[in-house]
Coordinates of C-alpha atoms and ligand atoms in Angstrom, one line a residue:
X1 CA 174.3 46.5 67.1
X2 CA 171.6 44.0 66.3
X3 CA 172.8 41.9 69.4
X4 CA 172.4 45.1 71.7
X5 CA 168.0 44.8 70.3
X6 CA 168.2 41.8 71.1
X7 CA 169.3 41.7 74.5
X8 CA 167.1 44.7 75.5
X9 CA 164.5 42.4 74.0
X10 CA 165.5 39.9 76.7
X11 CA 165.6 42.2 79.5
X12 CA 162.1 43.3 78.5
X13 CA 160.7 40.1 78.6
X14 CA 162.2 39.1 81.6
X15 CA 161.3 42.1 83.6
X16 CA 157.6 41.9 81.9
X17 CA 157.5 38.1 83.5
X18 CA 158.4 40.0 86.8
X19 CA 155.7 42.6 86.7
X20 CA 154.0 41.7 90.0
X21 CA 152.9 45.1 91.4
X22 CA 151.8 48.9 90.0
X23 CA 155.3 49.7 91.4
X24 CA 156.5 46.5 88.8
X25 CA 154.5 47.8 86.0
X26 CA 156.0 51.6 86.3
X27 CA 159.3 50.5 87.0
X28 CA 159.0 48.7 83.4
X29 CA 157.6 51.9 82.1
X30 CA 160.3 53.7 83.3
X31 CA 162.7 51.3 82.1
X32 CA 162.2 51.2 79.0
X33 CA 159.2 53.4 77.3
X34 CA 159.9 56.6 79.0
X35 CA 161.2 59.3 76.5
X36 CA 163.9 60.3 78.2
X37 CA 165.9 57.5 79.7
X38 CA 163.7 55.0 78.2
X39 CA 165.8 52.4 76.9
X40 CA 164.3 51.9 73.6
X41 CA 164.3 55.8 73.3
X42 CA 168.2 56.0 73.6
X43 CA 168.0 53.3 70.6
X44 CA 166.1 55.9 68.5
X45 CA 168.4 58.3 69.5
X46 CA 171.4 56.4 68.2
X47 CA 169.7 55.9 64.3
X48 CA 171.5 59.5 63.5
X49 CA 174.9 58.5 64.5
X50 CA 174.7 55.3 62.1
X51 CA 175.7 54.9 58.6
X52 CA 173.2 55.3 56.2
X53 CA 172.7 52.2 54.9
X54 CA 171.8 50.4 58.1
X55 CA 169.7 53.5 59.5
X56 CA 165.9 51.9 58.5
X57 CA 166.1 47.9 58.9
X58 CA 167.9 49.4 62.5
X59 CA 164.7 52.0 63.0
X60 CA 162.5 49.2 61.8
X61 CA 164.0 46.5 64.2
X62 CA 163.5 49.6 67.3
X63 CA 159.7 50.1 66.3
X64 CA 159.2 46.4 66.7
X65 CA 160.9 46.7 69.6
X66 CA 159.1 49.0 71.0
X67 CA 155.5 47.7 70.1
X68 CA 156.6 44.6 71.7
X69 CA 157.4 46.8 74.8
X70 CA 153.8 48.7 74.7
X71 CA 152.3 45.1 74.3
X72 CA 153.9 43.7 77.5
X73 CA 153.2 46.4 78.9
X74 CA 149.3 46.1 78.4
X75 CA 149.1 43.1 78.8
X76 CA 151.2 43.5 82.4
X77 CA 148.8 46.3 83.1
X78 CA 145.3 44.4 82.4
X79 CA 146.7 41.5 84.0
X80 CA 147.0 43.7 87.4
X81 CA 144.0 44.9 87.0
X82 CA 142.1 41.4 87.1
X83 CA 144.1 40.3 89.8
X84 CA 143.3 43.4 91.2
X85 CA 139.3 42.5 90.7
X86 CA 139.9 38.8 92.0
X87 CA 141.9 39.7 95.0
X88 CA 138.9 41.8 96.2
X89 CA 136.2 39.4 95.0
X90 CA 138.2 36.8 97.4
X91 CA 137.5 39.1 100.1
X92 CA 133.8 39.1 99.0
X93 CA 133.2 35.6 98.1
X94 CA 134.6 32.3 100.0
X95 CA 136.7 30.2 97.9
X96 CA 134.0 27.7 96.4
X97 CA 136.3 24.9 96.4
X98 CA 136.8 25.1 100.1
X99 CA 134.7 22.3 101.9
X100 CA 130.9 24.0 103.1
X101 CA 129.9 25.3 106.3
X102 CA 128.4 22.8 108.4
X103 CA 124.4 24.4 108.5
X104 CA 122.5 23.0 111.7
X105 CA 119.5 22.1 110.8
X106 CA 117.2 22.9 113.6
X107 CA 115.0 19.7 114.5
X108 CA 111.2 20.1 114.2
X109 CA 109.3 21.1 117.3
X110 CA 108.2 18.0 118.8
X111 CA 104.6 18.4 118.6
X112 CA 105.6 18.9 114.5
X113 CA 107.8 15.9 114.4
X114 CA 104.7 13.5 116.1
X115 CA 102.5 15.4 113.7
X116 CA 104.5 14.3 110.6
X117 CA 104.6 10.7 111.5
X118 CA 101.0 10.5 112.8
X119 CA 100.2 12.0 109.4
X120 CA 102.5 10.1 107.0
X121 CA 101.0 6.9 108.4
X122 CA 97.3 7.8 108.1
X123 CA 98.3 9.4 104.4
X124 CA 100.0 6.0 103.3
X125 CA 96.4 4.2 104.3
X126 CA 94.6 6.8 101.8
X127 CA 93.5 9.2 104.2
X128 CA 93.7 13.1 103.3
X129 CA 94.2 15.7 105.5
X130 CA 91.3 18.4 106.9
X131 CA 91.3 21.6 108.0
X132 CA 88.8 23.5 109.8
X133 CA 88.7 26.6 112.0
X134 CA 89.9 27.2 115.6
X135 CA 86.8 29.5 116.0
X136 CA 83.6 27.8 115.7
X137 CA 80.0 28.1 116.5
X138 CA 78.4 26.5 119.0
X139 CA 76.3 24.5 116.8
X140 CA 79.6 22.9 115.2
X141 CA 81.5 22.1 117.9
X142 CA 78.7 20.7 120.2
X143 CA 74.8 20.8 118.8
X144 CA 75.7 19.2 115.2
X145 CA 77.9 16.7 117.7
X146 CA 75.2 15.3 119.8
X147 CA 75.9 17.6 122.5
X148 CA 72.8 19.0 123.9
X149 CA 73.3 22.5 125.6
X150 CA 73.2 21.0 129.3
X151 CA 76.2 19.2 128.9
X152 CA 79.2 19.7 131.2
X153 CA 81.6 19.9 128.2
X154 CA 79.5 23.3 127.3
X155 CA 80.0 25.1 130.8
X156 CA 81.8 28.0 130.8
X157 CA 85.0 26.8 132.8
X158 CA 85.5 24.3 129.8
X159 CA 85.2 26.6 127.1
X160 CA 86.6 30.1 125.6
X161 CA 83.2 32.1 125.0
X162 CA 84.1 34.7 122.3
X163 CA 80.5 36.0 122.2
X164 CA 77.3 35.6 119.6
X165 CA 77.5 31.7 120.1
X166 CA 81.1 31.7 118.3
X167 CA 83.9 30.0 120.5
X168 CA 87.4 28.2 120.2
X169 CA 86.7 25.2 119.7
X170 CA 87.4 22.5 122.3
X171 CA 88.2 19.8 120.2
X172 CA 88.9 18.7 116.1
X173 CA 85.5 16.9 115.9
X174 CA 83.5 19.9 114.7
X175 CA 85.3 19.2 111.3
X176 CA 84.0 15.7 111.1
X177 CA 80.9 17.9 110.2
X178 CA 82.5 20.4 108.1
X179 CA 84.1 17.5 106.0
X180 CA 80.5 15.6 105.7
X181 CA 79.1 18.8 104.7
X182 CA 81.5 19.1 102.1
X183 CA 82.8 15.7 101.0
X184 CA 80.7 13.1 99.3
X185 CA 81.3 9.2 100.6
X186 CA 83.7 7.5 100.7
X187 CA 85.2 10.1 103.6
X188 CA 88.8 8.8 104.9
X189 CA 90.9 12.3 106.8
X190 CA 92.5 13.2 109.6
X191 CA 92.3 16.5 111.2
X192 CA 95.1 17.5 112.8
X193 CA 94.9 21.4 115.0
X194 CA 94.6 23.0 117.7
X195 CA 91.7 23.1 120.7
X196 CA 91.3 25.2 123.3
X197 CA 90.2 24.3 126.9
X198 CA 89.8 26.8 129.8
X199 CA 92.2 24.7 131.8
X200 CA 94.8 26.2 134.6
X201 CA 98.1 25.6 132.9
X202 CA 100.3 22.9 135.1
X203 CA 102.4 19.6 134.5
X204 CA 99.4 17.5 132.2
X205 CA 97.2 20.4 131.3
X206 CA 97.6 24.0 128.9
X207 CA 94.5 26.1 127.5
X208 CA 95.8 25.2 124.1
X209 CA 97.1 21.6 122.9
X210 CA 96.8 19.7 119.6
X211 CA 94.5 16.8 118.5
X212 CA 94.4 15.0 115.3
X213 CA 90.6 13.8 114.4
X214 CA 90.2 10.7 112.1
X215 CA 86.6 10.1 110.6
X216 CA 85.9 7.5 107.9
X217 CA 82.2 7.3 106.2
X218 CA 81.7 4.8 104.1
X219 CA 78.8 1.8 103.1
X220 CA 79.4 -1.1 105.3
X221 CA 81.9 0.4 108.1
X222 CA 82.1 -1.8 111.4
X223 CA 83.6 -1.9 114.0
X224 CA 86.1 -4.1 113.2
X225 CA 87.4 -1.4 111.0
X226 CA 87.7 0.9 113.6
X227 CA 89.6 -1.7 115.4
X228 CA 91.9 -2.9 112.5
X229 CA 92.5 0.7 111.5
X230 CA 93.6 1.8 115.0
X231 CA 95.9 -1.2 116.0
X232 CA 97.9 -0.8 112.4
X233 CA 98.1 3.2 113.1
X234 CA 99.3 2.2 116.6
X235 CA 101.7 -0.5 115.9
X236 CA 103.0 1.8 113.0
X237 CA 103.9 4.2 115.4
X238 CA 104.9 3.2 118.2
X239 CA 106.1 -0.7 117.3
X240 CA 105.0 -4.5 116.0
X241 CA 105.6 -5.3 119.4
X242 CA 102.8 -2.7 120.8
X243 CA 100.0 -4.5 121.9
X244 CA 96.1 -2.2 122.3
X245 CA 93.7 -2.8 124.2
X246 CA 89.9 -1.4 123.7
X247 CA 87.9 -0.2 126.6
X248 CA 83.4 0.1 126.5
X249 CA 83.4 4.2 126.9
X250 CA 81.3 7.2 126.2
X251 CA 80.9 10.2 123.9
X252 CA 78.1 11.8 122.7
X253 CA 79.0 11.9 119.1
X254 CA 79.6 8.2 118.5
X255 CA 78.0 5.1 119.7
X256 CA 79.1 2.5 120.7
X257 CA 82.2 4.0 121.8
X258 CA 85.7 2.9 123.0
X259 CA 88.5 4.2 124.5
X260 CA 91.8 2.8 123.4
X261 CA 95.0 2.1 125.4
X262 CA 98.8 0.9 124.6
X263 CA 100.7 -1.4 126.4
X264 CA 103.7 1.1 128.3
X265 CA 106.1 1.8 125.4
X266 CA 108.3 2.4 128.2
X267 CA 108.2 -1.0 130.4
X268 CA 106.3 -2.7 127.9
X269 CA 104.4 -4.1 130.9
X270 CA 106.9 -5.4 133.5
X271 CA 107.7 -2.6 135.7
X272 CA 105.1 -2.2 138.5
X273 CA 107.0 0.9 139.4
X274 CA 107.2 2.5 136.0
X275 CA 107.2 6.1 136.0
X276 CA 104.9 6.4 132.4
X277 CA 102.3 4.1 133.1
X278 CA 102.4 3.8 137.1
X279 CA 102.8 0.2 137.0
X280 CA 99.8 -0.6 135.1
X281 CA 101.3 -1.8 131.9
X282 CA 98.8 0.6 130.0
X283 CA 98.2 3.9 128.6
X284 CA 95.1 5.5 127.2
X285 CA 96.2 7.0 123.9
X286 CA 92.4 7.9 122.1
X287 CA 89.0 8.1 121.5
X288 CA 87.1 6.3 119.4
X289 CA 83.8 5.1 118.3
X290 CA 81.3 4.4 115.6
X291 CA 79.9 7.7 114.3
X292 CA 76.3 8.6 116.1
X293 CA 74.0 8.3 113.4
X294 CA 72.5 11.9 114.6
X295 CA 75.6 13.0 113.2
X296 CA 75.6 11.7 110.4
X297 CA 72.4 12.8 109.6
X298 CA 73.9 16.8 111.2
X299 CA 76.7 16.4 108.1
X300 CA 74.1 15.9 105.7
X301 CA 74.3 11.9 105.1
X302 CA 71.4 8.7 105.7
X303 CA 72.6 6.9 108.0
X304 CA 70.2 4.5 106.8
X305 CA 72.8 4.0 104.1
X306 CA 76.3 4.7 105.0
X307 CA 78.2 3.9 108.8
X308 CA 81.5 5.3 109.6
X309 CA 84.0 5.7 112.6
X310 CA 85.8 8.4 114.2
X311 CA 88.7 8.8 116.7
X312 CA 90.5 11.5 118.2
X313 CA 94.0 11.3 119.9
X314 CA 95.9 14.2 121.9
X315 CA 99.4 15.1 120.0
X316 CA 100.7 16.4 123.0
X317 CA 100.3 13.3 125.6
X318 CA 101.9 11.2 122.5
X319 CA 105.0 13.6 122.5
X320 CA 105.5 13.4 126.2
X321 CA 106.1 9.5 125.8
X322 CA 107.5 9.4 122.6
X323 CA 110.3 12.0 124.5
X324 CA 109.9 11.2 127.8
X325 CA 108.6 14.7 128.0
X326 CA 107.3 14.7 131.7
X327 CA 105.6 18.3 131.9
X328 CA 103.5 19.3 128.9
X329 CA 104.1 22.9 129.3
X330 CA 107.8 22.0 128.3
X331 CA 106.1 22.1 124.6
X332 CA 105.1 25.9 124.6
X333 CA 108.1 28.1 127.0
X334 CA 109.8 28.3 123.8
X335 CA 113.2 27.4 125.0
X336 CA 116.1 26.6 123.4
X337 CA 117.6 24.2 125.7
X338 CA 114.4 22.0 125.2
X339 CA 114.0 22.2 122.0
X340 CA 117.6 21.8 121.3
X341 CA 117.4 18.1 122.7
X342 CA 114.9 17.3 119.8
X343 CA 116.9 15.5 117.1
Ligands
LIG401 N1 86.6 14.7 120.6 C1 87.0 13.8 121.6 C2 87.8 14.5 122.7 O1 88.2 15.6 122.5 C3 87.8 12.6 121.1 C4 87.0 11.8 120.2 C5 87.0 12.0 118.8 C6 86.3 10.7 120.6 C7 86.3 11.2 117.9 C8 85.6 9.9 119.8 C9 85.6 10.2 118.4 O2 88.0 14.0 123.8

């Protein structure tokens, strides 16, 4: 008899290893729990037909039996029901230990990527960035500038009028005054944002494009600090092999004042049919100059005492050679294709 326990007792835990399915798990059930062809049932059935003596270490042996059974067959049935959970949370979630998606990382807009360097250079010398708004006054943008209202720079095909002397402005420099206003000496920041010109959109021009403004106001500033400042900033960015060039110019905010070219970062000189620089070996790249003292004294500080220099460069025209870009317009239709090419 004991041998007959004891090989149920195999059979259960072989088929409770087996239990694979709901169908596994009832079979088992079936098998052996049910009460009425239940294996272990037809044990308890069988105590009555045994001699006394052996009837309750037999009924004992069958009860462990059978809470072994009901054990197995909890454990089978909670086991199903996790595998049950992670089967569908497979579904849900990817295996972690899968190698990742490759995620494209769009590349900056060009006008963003030349911002980034232009800024990360000027930020390295000390410089902090500005802000100012795209609608200004007239007196920020051209009076407090040194612009008297007959200039041509004020007539109305240069300029968005937006009514009661407020307009967009045309250029960064208003924010030379702004900062002045607002910042004590020494003043070291670029500007960079967008300006606005009533231009006809075509290859070189839009109504909108970007500038970065630099101003620095300090005791003491020469020229030769503009001069220093703007071949490191140039070299930095376009190359130790870069070589600038200063030409005698003219704005009303800054006196003396200088125009400043590269040599072609495309033939570097020695192609007289070179598609960048048209043969001449040079591009203009900025303005420049040694702040007007009338501005100065328009941001609130004695010229008497302090000097200071300002540039401002056009972010666009610095994209279209850094990329080869050869129609400026490319920057604003928004299309993929273009942009795509930007990594
Ligand atoms: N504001 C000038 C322009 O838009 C550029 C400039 C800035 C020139 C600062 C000199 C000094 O053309």
């Amino acid at each position: 008899m004991p041998d007959e326990i004891e090989e149920i007792q195999r059979a259960l835990e072989k088929a409770a290893e087996g239990i694979k399915t709901p169908q596994d798990l009832q079979r088992f059930k079936e098998e052996f729990l049910s009460r009425k062809k239940g294996k272990i049932t037809s044990l308890f059935k069988r105590i009555g037909s045994l001699p006394p003596g052996e009837r309750s270490s037999f009924g004992r042996r069958v009860n462990q039996l059978r809470e072994l059974a009901e054990n197995l067959y909890k454990k089978a049935e909670k086991s199903l029901k996790e595998e049950g959970w992670k089967e569908k949370l497979r579904k849900i979630i990817p295996d972690p230990t899968l190698p990742g998606f490759h995620k494209k990382i769009p590349p900056l807009h060009p006008i963003s990527e030349i911002s980034h360097r232009i800024e990360e250079i000027f930020l390295r010398m000390g410089y902090d960035i500005e802000d100012g708004p795209e609608v200004e006054t007239e007196y920020y943008n051209f009076d407090a500038l040194n612009i008297p209202p007959h200039h041509p720079a004020r007539q109305e095909q240069d300029t968005f009028f937006l009514g009661k002397s407020l307009i967009l402005r045309t250029h960064t420099s208003p924010v030379q005054i702004r900062a002045m206003r607002r910042r004590k000496p020494p003043i070291r920041i670029i500007v960079p944002g967008r300006v606005y010109r009533r231009d006809e959109a075509d290859p070189t021009h839009t109504p909108m494009f970007y500038q970065i403004e630099g101003l620095v106001v300090e005791r003491g500033i020469s020229f030769a600090h503009l001069k220093g400042t703007l071949e490191t900033f140039l070299k930095a960015l376009f190359g130790e092999e870069t070589r600038v060039r200063f030409r005698p110019s003219y704005f009303p905010f800054t006196e003396p004042s200088a125009e400043v070219d590269i040599s072609c970062p495309v033939c570097g000189g020695t192609d007289p049919h070179c598609s960048v620089c048209g043969g001449s070996g040079w591009i203009e790249i900025l303005g420049s100059g040694m702040v007007h003292p009338q501005v100065l004294k328009a941001g609130g500080i004695d010229p008497e005492e302090y000097s200071g220099f300002a540039f401002g460069l056009g972010v666009d025209r610095i994209s279209m050679l850094w990329r080869g870009i050869s129609d400026i317009r490319n920057h604003y239709w928004n299309r993929l294709d273009f942009l795509e090419q930007m990594k």
